[in-house]
N, CA, C and O atoms as a Tinker XYZ file with bonds, in Angstrom:
   408  protein
     1  N    -35.564000  -12.027000   -3.582000    73     2
     2  CA   -34.527000  -12.261000   -4.498000    64     1     3
     3  C    -34.026000  -13.846000   -3.666000    63     2     4     5
     4  O    -34.072000  -15.017000   -4.043000    81     3
     5  N    -33.576000  -13.219000   -2.451000    73     3     6
     6  CA   -32.765000  -14.671000   -1.740000    64     5     7
     7  C    -33.316000  -15.940000   -1.556000    63     6     8     9
     8  O    -32.618000  -16.946000   -1.432000    81     7
     9  N    -34.786000  -15.940000   -1.526000    73     7    10
    10  CA   -35.468000  -16.903000   -1.633000    64     9    11
    11  C    -36.045000  -17.654000   -2.174000    63    10    12    13
    12  O    -36.495000  -18.779000   -1.953000    81    11
    13  N    -36.010000  -16.502000   -3.463000    73    11    14
    14  CA   -36.528000  -17.165000   -4.754000    64    13    15
    15  C    -35.608000  -18.447000   -5.411000    63    14    16    17
    16  O    -36.127000  -19.403000   -5.986000    81    15
    17  N    -34.219000  -18.283000   -5.221000    73    15    18
    18  CA   -33.228000  -18.196000   -5.486000    64    17    19
    19  C    -33.049000  -20.125000   -4.262000    63    18    20    21
    20  O    -32.901000  -21.306000   -4.577000    81    19
    21  N    -33.150000  -19.559000   -3.247000    73    19    22
    22  CA   -32.809000  -20.888000   -2.237000    64    21    23
    23  C    -33.727000  -21.912000   -2.617000    63    22    24    25
    24  O    -33.458000  -23.106000   -2.494000    81    23
    25  N    -35.392000  -21.244000   -3.326000    73    23    26
    26  CA   -36.022000  -22.537000   -3.306000    64    25    27
    27  C    -35.990000  -23.066000   -4.067000    63    26    28    29
    28  O    -36.617000  -24.113000   -4.225000    81    27
    29  N    -34.934000  -22.336000   -5.165000    73    27    30
    30  CA   -34.999000  -23.017000   -6.594000    64    29    31
    31  C    -33.826000  -23.893000   -6.333000    63    30    32    33
    32  O    -33.589000  -24.833000   -7.092000    81    31
    33  N    -33.364000  -23.734000   -5.693000    73    31    34
    34  CA   -31.855000  -24.933000   -5.087000    64    33    35
    35  C    -31.944000  -25.462000   -4.453000    63    34    36    37
    36  O    -30.924000  -26.117000   -4.238000    81    35
    37  N    -32.908000  -25.699000   -3.705000    73    35    38
    38  CA   -33.418000  -27.115000   -3.061000    64    37    39
    39  C    -34.290000  -27.824000   -3.155000    63    38    40    41
    40  O    -34.660000  -28.521000   -2.211000    81    39
    41  N    -35.004000  -27.836000   -4.643000    73    39    42
    42  CA   -35.684000  -27.914000   -5.085000    64    41    43
    43  C    -35.216000  -28.946000   -6.491000    63    42    44    45
    44  O    -35.448000  -29.961000   -7.148000    81    43
    45  N    -34.443000  -27.839000   -6.317000    73    43    46
    46  CA   -33.099000  -28.438000   -7.298000    64    45    47
    47  C    -32.510000  -30.116000   -7.136000    63    46    48    49
    48  O    -32.628000  -31.129000   -7.826000    81    47
    49  N    -31.854000  -29.797000   -5.884000    73    47    50
    50  CA   -31.026000  -30.352000   -4.840000    64    49    51
    51  C    -32.342000  -31.277000   -4.808000    63    50    52    53
    52  O    -32.327000  -31.776000   -5.933000    81    51
    53  N    -33.501000  -31.795000   -4.125000    73    51    54
    54  CA   -33.849000  -32.212000   -3.484000    64    53    55
    55  C    -34.479000  -33.827000   -4.497000    63    54    56    57
    56  O    -34.371000  -35.053000   -4.481000    81    55
    57  N    -35.202000  -32.609000   -5.339000    73    55    58
    58  CA   -35.175000  -34.123000   -7.167000    64    57    59
    59  C    -34.280000  -34.888000   -7.881000    63    58    60    61
    60  O    -34.371000  -35.830000   -8.669000    81    59
    61  N    -33.198000  -34.093000   -7.294000    73    59    62
    62  CA   -31.994000  -34.342000   -7.917000    64    61    63
    63  C    -32.007000  -36.454000   -9.067000    63    62    64    65
    64  O    -31.830000  -37.091000  -10.105000    81    63
    65  N    -32.331000  -36.423000   -7.809000    73    63    66
    66  CA   -32.337000  -38.440000   -8.040000    64    65    67
    67  C    -34.220000  -38.984000   -9.500000    63    66    68    69
    68  O    -34.189000  -39.676000  -10.517000    81    67
    69  N    -35.104000  -38.460000   -9.027000    73    67    70
    70  CA   -35.713000  -38.523000  -10.332000    64    69    71
    71  C    -35.084000  -37.792000  -11.179000    63    70    72    73
    72  O    -34.936000  -38.643000  -12.056000    81    71
    73  N    -34.575000  -36.817000  -11.610000    73    71    74
    74  CA   -33.988000  -35.909000  -12.378000    64    73    75
    75  C    -33.209000  -36.605000  -13.999000    63    74    76    77
    76  O    -33.240000  -36.629000  -15.230000    81    75
    77  N    -32.413000  -37.187000  -12.461000    73    75    78
    78  CA   -30.705000  -37.821000  -13.271000    64    77    79
    79  C    -31.793000  -39.386000  -13.739000    63    78    80    81
    80  O    -31.686000  -39.840000  -14.878000    81    79
    81  N    -32.357000  -39.767000  -13.146000    73    79    82
    82  CA   -32.835000  -41.588000  -13.325000    64    81    83
    83  C    -33.454000  -40.812000  -14.772000    63    82    84    85
    84  O    -32.771000  -41.196000  -15.722000    81    83
    85  N    -34.039000  -40.286000  -15.012000    73    83    86
    86  CA   -35.053000  -40.123000  -15.920000    64    85    87
    87  C    -34.485000  -39.662000  -17.431000    63    86    88    89
    88  O    -34.805000  -40.247000  -18.466000    81    87
    89  N    -33.566000  -38.483000  -17.367000    73    87    90
    90  CA   -32.623000  -38.971000  -18.377000    64    89    91
    91  C    -31.272000  -39.343000  -18.592000    63    90    92    93
    92  O    -30.541000  -39.106000  -19.553000    81    91
    93  N    -31.003000  -40.124000  -17.273000    73    91    94
    94  CA   -29.818000  -41.838000  -17.853000    64    93    95
    95  C    -30.245000  -42.862000  -18.815000    63    94    96    97
    96  O    -29.615000  -43.415000  -19.715000    81    95
    97  N    -31.958000  -43.042000  -18.257000    73    95    98
    98  CA   -32.293000  -43.984000  -19.229000    64    97    99
    99  C    -33.436000  -42.986000  -20.265000    63    98   100   101
   100  O    -34.207000  -43.373000  -21.144000    81    99
   101  N    -33.199000  -41.749000  -19.806000    73    99   102
   102  CA   -33.558000  -41.526000  -21.743000    64   101   103
   103  C    -32.439000  -41.785000  -22.773000    63   102   104   105
   104  O    -32.689000  -42.366000  -23.829000    81   103
   105  N    -30.744000  -41.187000  -22.338000    73   103   106
   106  CA   -29.882000  -41.017000  -22.378000    64   105   107
   107  C    -29.463000  -42.808000  -22.626000    63   106   108   109
   108  O    -28.421000  -42.776000  -23.280000    81   107
   109  N    -29.953000  -44.702000  -22.301000    73   107   110
   110  CA   -29.471000  -45.403000  -22.399000    64   109   111
   111  C    -30.371000  -46.100000  -23.160000    63   110   112   113
   112  O    -30.007000  -47.022000  -23.890000    81   111
   113  N    -31.498000  -45.752000  -23.061000    73   111   114
   114  CA   -32.515000  -45.662000  -24.763000    64   113   115
   115  C    -32.244000  -44.378000  -25.572000    63   114   116   117
   116  O    -31.576000  -44.152000  -26.581000    81   115
   117  N    -32.471000  -44.152000  -25.330000    73   115   118
   118  CA   -33.257000  -42.483000  -27.333000    64   117   119
   119  C    -31.874000  -42.252000  -27.599000    63   118   120   121
   120  O    -31.711000  -42.021000  -28.797000    81   119
   121  N    -30.447000  -42.216000  -26.707000    73   119   122
   122  CA   -28.583000  -42.473000  -26.822000    64   121   123
   123  C    -28.963000  -42.396000  -28.901000    63   122   124   125
   124  O    -29.140000  -41.550000  -29.778000    81   123
   125  N    -28.913000  -43.647000  -28.766000    73   123   126
   126  CA   -27.599000  -44.546000  -29.570000    64   125   127
   127  C    -29.216000  -44.051000  -30.935000    63   126   128   129
   128  O    -28.808000  -44.266000  -32.077000    81   127
   129  N    -30.217000  -43.693000  -30.943000    73   127   130
   130  CA   -31.641000  -43.265000  -32.152000    64   129   131
   131  C    -31.478000  -42.094000  -32.423000    63   130   132   133
   132  O    -32.132000  -41.660000  -33.371000    81   131
   133  N    -30.624000  -41.240000  -31.751000    73   131   134
   134  CA   -30.599000  -39.612000  -31.219000    64   133   135
   135  C    -29.168000  -39.668000  -32.239000    63   134   136   137
   136  O    -29.101000  -38.916000  -33.212000    81   135
   137  N    -28.228000  -40.478000  -31.963000    73   135   138
   138  CA   -26.769000  -40.151000  -32.622000    64   137   139
   139  C    -26.787000  -40.292000  -33.820000    63   138   140   141
   140  O    -26.310000  -39.514000  -34.646000    81   139
   141  N    -27.658000  -41.875000  -34.141000    73   139   142
   142  CA   -28.017000  -41.815000  -35.546000    64   141   143
   143  C    -28.560000  -41.159000  -36.380000    63   142   144   145
   144  O    -28.092000  -41.056000  -37.514000    81   143
   145  N    -30.257000  -40.260000  -35.801000    73   143   146
   146  CA   -29.835000  -39.465000  -35.801000    64   145   147
   147  C    -29.405000  -38.060000  -36.288000    63   146   148   149
   148  O    -30.179000  -37.207000  -36.722000    81   147
   149  N    -28.006000  -37.931000  -36.150000    73   147   150
   150  CA   -27.243000  -37.183000  -37.090000    64   149   151
   151  C    -28.107000  -35.841000  -35.729000    63   150   152   153
   152  O    -28.325000  -34.713000  -36.171000    81   151
   153  N    -28.388000  -36.058000  -34.638000    73   151   154
   154  CA   -27.930000  -35.033000  -33.581000    64   153   155
   155  C    -27.539000  -34.758000  -32.873000    63   154   156   157
   156  O    -27.935000  -35.264000  -31.822000    81   155
   157  N    -26.126000  -33.447000  -32.781000    73   155   158
   158  CA   -25.871000  -33.181000  -32.165000    64   157   159
   159  C    -25.393000  -33.721000  -30.327000    63   158   160   161
   160  O    -25.915000  -34.655000  -29.719000    81   159
   161  N    -24.565000  -33.031000  -29.935000    73   159   162
   162  CA   -24.224000  -33.321000  -28.747000    64   161   163
   163  C    -24.297000  -33.162000  -27.491000    63   162   164   165
   164  O    -24.004000  -33.857000  -26.518000    81   163
   165  N    -24.978000  -31.573000  -27.732000    73   163   166
   166  CA   -25.120000  -30.606000  -27.265000    64   165   167
   167  C    -26.616000  -30.566000  -26.887000    63   166   168   169
   168  O    -26.994000  -30.630000  -25.717000    81   167
   169  N    -27.831000  -30.405000  -28.436000    73   167   170
   170  CA   -28.670000  -30.925000  -28.587000    64   169   171
   171  C    -29.628000  -32.314000  -27.452000    63   170   172   173
   172  O    -30.711000  -32.595000  -26.940000    81   171
   173  N    -28.053000  -32.816000  -27.652000    73   171   174
   174  CA   -28.910000  -34.612000  -26.549000    64   173   175
   175  C    -28.993000  -34.115000  -25.582000    63   174   176   177
   176  O    -30.006000  -34.064000  -24.885000    81   175
   177  N    -27.659000  -33.525000  -25.289000    73   175   178
   178  CA   -27.358000  -32.925000  -23.968000    64   177   179
   179  C    -28.651000  -32.404000  -23.172000    63   178   180   181
   180  O    -28.974000  -32.877000  -22.083000    81   179
   181  N    -29.464000  -31.228000  -23.921000    73   179   182
   182  CA   -30.542000  -30.218000  -24.001000    64   181   183
   183  C    -31.706000  -30.931000  -23.830000    63   182   184   185
   184  O    -32.669000  -30.521000  -23.182000    81   183
   185  N    -31.624000  -32.236000  -24.530000    73   183   186
   186  CA   -33.256000  -32.918000  -24.192000    64   185   187
   187  C    -33.615000  -33.859000  -22.959000    63   186   188   189
   188  O    -34.627000  -34.034000  -22.280000    81   187
   189  N    -31.368000  -34.776000  -22.994000    73   187   190
   190  CA   -31.784000  -35.337000  -21.630000    64   189   191
   191  C    -32.315000  -34.168000  -20.470000    63   190   192   193
   192  O    -33.315000  -34.491000  -19.829000    81   191
   193  N    -31.866000  -33.201000  -20.256000    73   191   194
   194  CA   -32.435000  -33.121000  -18.890000    64   193   195
   195  C    -32.765000  -31.927000  -19.583000    63   194   196   197
   196  O    -31.864000  -31.139000  -19.296000    81   195
   197  N    -33.883000  -31.158000  -20.630000    73   195   198
   198  CA   -35.477000  -31.082000  -20.373000    64   197   199
   199  C    -36.154000  -33.011000  -20.077000    63   198   200   201
   200  O    -37.383000  -33.025000  -20.152000    81   199
   201  N    -35.838000  -33.744000  -19.928000    73   199   202
   202  CA   -37.160000  -34.701000  -19.712000    64   201   203
   203  C    -36.927000  -35.001000  -18.305000    63   202   204   205
   204  O    -37.908000  -35.367000  -17.657000    81   203
   205  N    -35.299000  -34.870000  -17.459000    73   203   206
   206  CA   -35.389000  -34.961000  -16.587000    64   205   207
   207  C    -35.967000  -33.932000  -15.797000    63   206   208   209
   208  O    -36.211000  -34.186000  -14.618000    81   207
   209  N    -36.256000  -32.668000  -16.322000    73   207   210
   210  CA   -36.489000  -31.224000  -15.583000    64   209   211
   211  C    -38.244000  -32.193000  -15.603000    63   210   212   213
   212  O    -38.893000  -32.606000  -14.642000    81   211
   213  N    -38.424000  -32.242000  -16.483000    73   211   214
   214  CA   -40.046000  -32.748000  -16.677000    64   213   215
   215  C    -40.313000  -33.272000  -15.272000    63   214   216   217
   216  O    -40.786000  -32.888000  -14.203000    81   215
   217  N    -39.471000  -34.930000  -16.129000    73   215   218
   218  CA   -39.395000  -35.736000  -14.294000    64   217   219
   219  C    -39.256000  -35.393000  -12.618000    63   218   220   221
   220  O    -39.796000  -35.701000  -11.555000    81   219
   221  N    -38.317000  -34.667000  -13.065000    73   219   222
   222  CA   -38.475000  -33.448000  -11.222000    64   221   223
   223  C    -39.390000  -32.847000  -10.701000    63   222   224   225
   224  O    -39.545000  -32.519000   -9.525000    81   223
   225  N    -40.423000  -32.591000  -12.153000    73   223   226
   226  CA   -41.267000  -31.085000  -11.577000    64   225   227
   227  C    -42.293000  -31.989000  -11.627000    63   226   228   229
   228  O    -43.264000  -31.498000  -11.051000    81   227
   229  N    -42.605000  -33.453000  -12.193000    73   227   230
   230  CA   -43.299000  -34.568000  -11.975000    64   229   231
   231  C    -43.386000  -34.464000   -9.509000    63   230   232   233
   232  O    -44.072000  -34.083000   -8.561000    81   231
   233  N    -42.083000  -35.155000   -9.897000    73   231   234
   234  CA   -42.043000  -35.428000   -8.260000    64   233   235
   235  C    -42.273000  -34.648000   -7.462000    63   234   236   237
   236  O    -43.050000  -34.821000   -6.523000    81   235
   237  N    -41.436000  -33.331000   -7.766000    73   235   238
   238  CA   -42.342000  -32.251000   -6.890000    64   237   239
   239  C    -43.478000  -32.264000   -6.978000    63   238   240   241
   240  O    -43.813000  -32.192000   -5.795000    81   239
   241  N    -45.031000  -32.337000   -7.976000    73   239   242
   242  CA   -45.660000  -31.974000   -7.155000    64   241   243
   243  C    -46.973000  -33.530000   -6.878000    63   242   244   245
   244  O    -48.181000  -33.387000   -6.692000    81   243
   245  N    -46.370000  -34.593000   -6.927000    73   243   246
   246  CA   -46.758000  -35.750000   -6.649000    64   245   247
   247  C    -46.291000  -35.931000   -4.459000    63   246   248   249
   248  O    -47.055000  -36.152000   -3.519000    81   247
   249  N    -45.123000  -35.754000   -4.477000    73   247   250
   250  CA   -44.605000  -35.776000   -3.148000    64   249   251
   251  C    -44.059000  -34.384000   -2.419000    63   250   252   253
   252  O    -43.679000  -34.277000   -1.253000    81   251
   253  N    -44.112000  -33.596000   -3.193000    73   251   254
   254  CA   -43.923000  -32.317000   -1.871000    64   253   255
   255  C    -44.789000  -31.733000   -1.314000    63   254   256   257
   256  O    -44.994000  -31.438000   -0.137000    81   255
   257  N    -45.648000  -31.469000   -2.849000    73   255   258
   258  CA   -47.663000  -30.517000   -2.586000    64   257   259
   259  C    -48.041000  -31.232000   -2.840000    63   258   260   261
   260  O    -48.857000  -31.070000   -3.748000    81   259
   261  N    -47.841000  -32.688000   -2.321000    73   259   262
   262  CA   -49.785000  -33.386000   -2.781000    64   261   263
   263  C    -50.817000  -32.537000   -2.413000    63   262   264   265
   264  O    -50.502000  -32.036000   -1.334000    81   263
   265  N    -52.077000  -32.063000   -2.847000    73   263   266
   266  CA   -53.874000  -31.279000   -2.158000    64   265   267
   267  C    -53.312000  -30.227000   -2.636000    63   266   268   269
   268  O    -54.111000  -29.292000   -2.603000    81   267
   269  N    -52.361000  -29.950000   -3.045000    73   267   270
   270  CA   -53.045000  -28.480000   -3.975000    64   269   271
   271  C    -52.044000  -28.278000   -5.771000    63   270   272   273
   272  O    -51.128000  -29.021000   -6.122000    81   271
   273  N    -52.425000  -27.461000   -6.333000    73   271   274
   274  CA   -52.187000  -27.415000   -7.445000    64   273   275
   275  C    -50.732000  -26.251000   -6.853000    63   274   276   277
   276  O    -50.423000  -25.710000   -5.791000    81   275
   277  N    -49.900000  -26.350000   -8.948000    73   275   278
   278  CA   -48.778000  -25.571000   -8.410000    64   277   279
   279  C    -49.242000  -23.970000   -9.443000    63   278   280   281
   280  O    -49.940000  -23.675000  -10.413000    81   279
   281  N    -48.365000  -23.338000   -8.500000    73   279   282
   282  CA   -48.666000  -21.536000   -9.187000    64   281   283
   283  C    -48.032000  -21.663000   -9.926000    63   282   284   285
   284  O    -47.352000  -22.684000  -10.031000    81   283
   285  N    -47.971000  -20.364000  -11.015000    73   283   286
   286  CA   -47.017000  -20.386000  -12.150000    64   285   287
   287  C    -45.856000  -19.963000  -11.956000    63   286   288   289
   288  O    -44.977000  -20.584000  -12.554000    81   287
   289  N    -45.425000  -18.800000  -11.089000    73   287   290
   290  CA   -44.490000  -18.632000  -10.629000    64   289   291
   291  C    -43.454000  -19.838000   -9.867000    63   290   292   293
   292  O    -42.243000  -19.618000   -9.897000    81   291
   293  N    -43.881000  -20.897000   -9.301000    73   291   294
   294  CA   -43.239000  -21.754000   -8.776000    64   293   295
   295  C    -43.134000  -22.773000   -9.687000    63   294   296   297
   296  O    -42.100000  -23.425000   -9.543000    81   295
   297  N    -43.636000  -23.024000  -10.309000    73   295   298
   298  CA   -43.258000  -24.255000  -11.664000    64   297   299
   299  C    -42.442000  -23.188000  -12.730000    63   298   300   301
   300  O    -41.522000  -23.666000  -13.394000    81   299
   301  N    -42.910000  -21.221000  -12.945000    73   299   302
   302  CA   -40.583000  -20.799000  -13.444000    64   301   303
   303  C    -39.963000  -21.694000  -12.377000    63   302   304   305
   304  O    -39.696000  -22.883000  -12.549000    81   303
   305  N    -39.777000  -21.046000  -11.334000    73   303   306
   306  CA   -38.637000  -21.165000  -10.851000    64   305   307
   307  C    -38.050000  -22.827000  -10.139000    63   306   308   309
   308  O    -36.964000  -23.330000   -9.850000    81   307
   309  N    -38.986000  -23.085000  -10.112000    73   307   310
   310  CA   -38.611000  -24.307000  -10.119000    64   309   311
   311  C    -38.277000  -24.891000  -12.252000    63   310   312   313
   312  O    -37.101000  -25.075000  -12.567000    81   311
   313  N    -38.621000  -24.950000  -12.598000    73   311   314
   314  CA   -37.642000  -25.279000  -14.275000    64   313   315
   315  C    -36.837000  -24.694000  -14.737000    63   314   316   317
   316  O    -35.979000  -25.037000  -15.550000    81   315
   317  N    -37.168000  -23.113000  -13.945000    73   315   318
   318  CA   -35.638000  -22.756000  -14.673000    64   317   319
   319  C    -34.133000  -23.014000  -13.458000    63   318   320   321
   320  O    -32.954000  -22.930000  -13.800000    81   319
   321  N    -34.697000  -23.363000  -11.890000    73   319   322
   322  CA   -33.114000  -24.516000  -12.035000    64   321   323
   323  C    -33.464000  -25.267000  -11.448000    63   322   324   325
   324  O    -33.117000  -25.261000  -10.267000    81   323
   325  N    -34.092000  -26.025000  -11.800000    73   323   326
   326  CA   -33.559000  -27.399000  -12.245000    64   325   327
   327  C    -32.909000  -28.502000  -13.833000    63   326   328   329
   328  O    -32.493000  -29.629000  -14.101000    81   327
   329  N    -33.383000  -26.488000  -14.803000    73   327   330
   330  CA   -32.937000  -26.593000  -15.704000    64   329   331
   331  C    -31.257000  -26.910000  -15.589000    63   330   332   333
   332  O    -30.473000  -27.744000  -16.042000    81   331
   333  N    -31.203000  -25.581000  -14.596000    73   331   334
   334  CA   -29.934000  -25.028000  -14.655000    64   333   335
   335  C    -28.911000  -26.175000  -13.987000    63   334   336   337
   336  O    -27.827000  -26.574000  -14.413000    81   335
   337  N    -29.659000  -26.561000  -12.774000    73   335   338
   338  CA   -29.045000  -27.604000  -12.032000    64   337   339
   339  C    -28.761000  -29.251000  -12.940000    63   338   340   341
   340  O    -27.985000  -30.134000  -12.574000    81   339
   341  N    -29.531000  -29.268000  -14.003000    73   339   342
   342  CA   -28.860000  -30.510000  -15.013000    64   341   343
   343  C    -28.389000  -30.206000  -16.137000    63   342   344   345
   344  O    -27.935000  -31.045000  -16.916000    81   343
   345  N    -28.435000  -29.040000  -16.349000    73   343   346
   346  CA   -26.960000  -28.662000  -17.508000    64   345   347
   347  C    -25.408000  -28.887000  -17.137000    63   346   348   349
   348  O    -24.355000  -29.281000  -17.637000    81   347
   349  N    -25.962000  -28.369000  -15.902000    73   347   350
   350  CA   -24.922000  -28.021000  -15.030000    64   349   351
   351  C    -23.607000  -29.722000  -15.352000    63   350   352   353
   352  O    -22.483000  -30.002000  -15.769000    81   351
   353  N    -25.128000  -30.474000  -14.649000    73   351   354
   354  CA   -24.260000  -31.787000  -14.658000    64   353   355
   355  C    -23.931000  -32.725000  -15.965000    63   354   356   357
   356  O    -22.989000  -33.429000  -16.329000    81   355
   357  N    -24.633000  -32.523000  -16.241000    73   355   358
   358  CA   -25.518000  -34.123000  -17.619000    64   357   359
   359  C    -24.802000  -32.990000  -18.501000    63   358   360   361
   360  O    -23.680000  -33.492000  -18.572000    81   359
   361  N    -24.697000  -31.481000  -19.405000    73   359   362
   362  CA   -23.913000  -31.184000  -21.253000    64   361   363
   363  C    -22.735000  -32.134000  -20.239000    63   362   364   365
   364  O    -22.803000  -33.359000  -20.345000    81   363
   365  N    -21.919000  -31.665000  -19.496000    73   363   366
   366  CA   -20.253000  -32.228000  -19.336000    64   365   367
   367  C    -19.903000  -33.451000  -19.681000    63   366   368   369
   368  O    -19.363000  -33.904000  -20.690000    81   367
   369  N    -20.509000  -34.194000  -18.136000    73   367   370
   370  CA   -21.748000  -35.474000  -18.674000    64   369   371
   371  C    -21.683000  -36.605000  -20.337000    63   370   372   373
   372  O    -21.347000  -37.697000  -20.796000    81   371
   373  N    -22.248000  -35.378000  -20.616000    73   371   374
   374  CA   -22.210000  -35.896000  -22.058000    64   373   375
   375  C    -21.609000  -36.036000  -23.208000    63   374   376   377
   376  O    -21.469000  -36.956000  -24.014000    81   375
   377  N    -20.955000  -33.856000  -23.048000    73   375   378
   378  CA   -19.451000  -34.068000  -23.974000    64   377   379
   379  C    -18.348000  -34.871000  -23.797000    63   378   380   381
   380  O    -17.468000  -34.986000  -24.650000    81   379
   381  N    -18.349000  -35.733000  -22.161000    73   379   382
   382  CA   -16.705000  -35.671000  -21.858000    64   381   383
   383  C    -16.908000  -37.502000  -22.547000    63   382   384   385
   384  O    -15.925000  -38.177000  -22.855000    81   383
   385  N    -18.227000  -37.966000  -22.657000    73   383   386
   386  CA   -18.441000  -39.107000  -22.995000    64   385   387
   387  C    -17.973000  -39.399000  -24.713000    63   386   388   389
   388  O    -17.152000  -40.156000  -25.230000    81   387
   389  N    -19.263000  -38.061000  -25.433000    73   387   390
   390  CA   -18.556000  -37.807000  -26.849000    64   389   391
   391  C    -17.557000  -37.914000  -27.586000    63   390   392   393
   392  O    -17.427000  -38.159000  -28.785000    81   391
   393  N    -16.381000  -37.569000  -26.210000    73   391   394
   394  CA   -14.959000  -37.211000  -26.678000    64   393   395
   395  C    -14.224000  -38.622000  -26.060000    63   394   396   397
   396  O    -13.100000  -38.888000  -26.485000    81   395
   397  N    -14.776000  -39.406000  -25.189000    73   395   398
   398  CA   -13.882000  -40.626000  -25.538000    64   397   399
   399  C    -14.285000  -41.553000  -25.985000    63   398   400   401
   400  O    -13.504000  -42.500000  -25.881000    81   399
   401  N    -15.786000  -41.904000  -26.789000    73   399   402
   402  CA   -15.688000  -42.996000  -27.660000    64   401   403
   403  C    -15.401000  -42.216000  -29.642000    63   402   404   405
   404  O    -15.479000  -42.817000  -30.714000    81   403
   405  N    -15.068000  -40.678000  -29.350000    73   403   406
   406  CA   -14.902000  -40.672000  -30.826000    64   405   407
   407  C    -12.743000  -40.598000  -30.804000    63   406   408
   408  O    -12.115000  -40.576000  -31.863000    81   407
């Protein structure tokens, strides 16, 4: 169990740059559109996090494990770990930024 948690934390930390880069780009481009569409603050944060996690998983498969496919358990652990990691960081940023603008 400790090795799975360690794997989740390590892979999320190592792939932080693609996670937050993709989430930031989507927030800059799509944020105003989502806000005009009436999407709530926390749903927008979740959308940014999901986009970031998809970029992190892509980065992991391309750079960390080239030449082999990703297994289901490995994919599930990566997704859960990266989603929790990005939610912990992205949600407060979105909430504080929303409060500062209102």
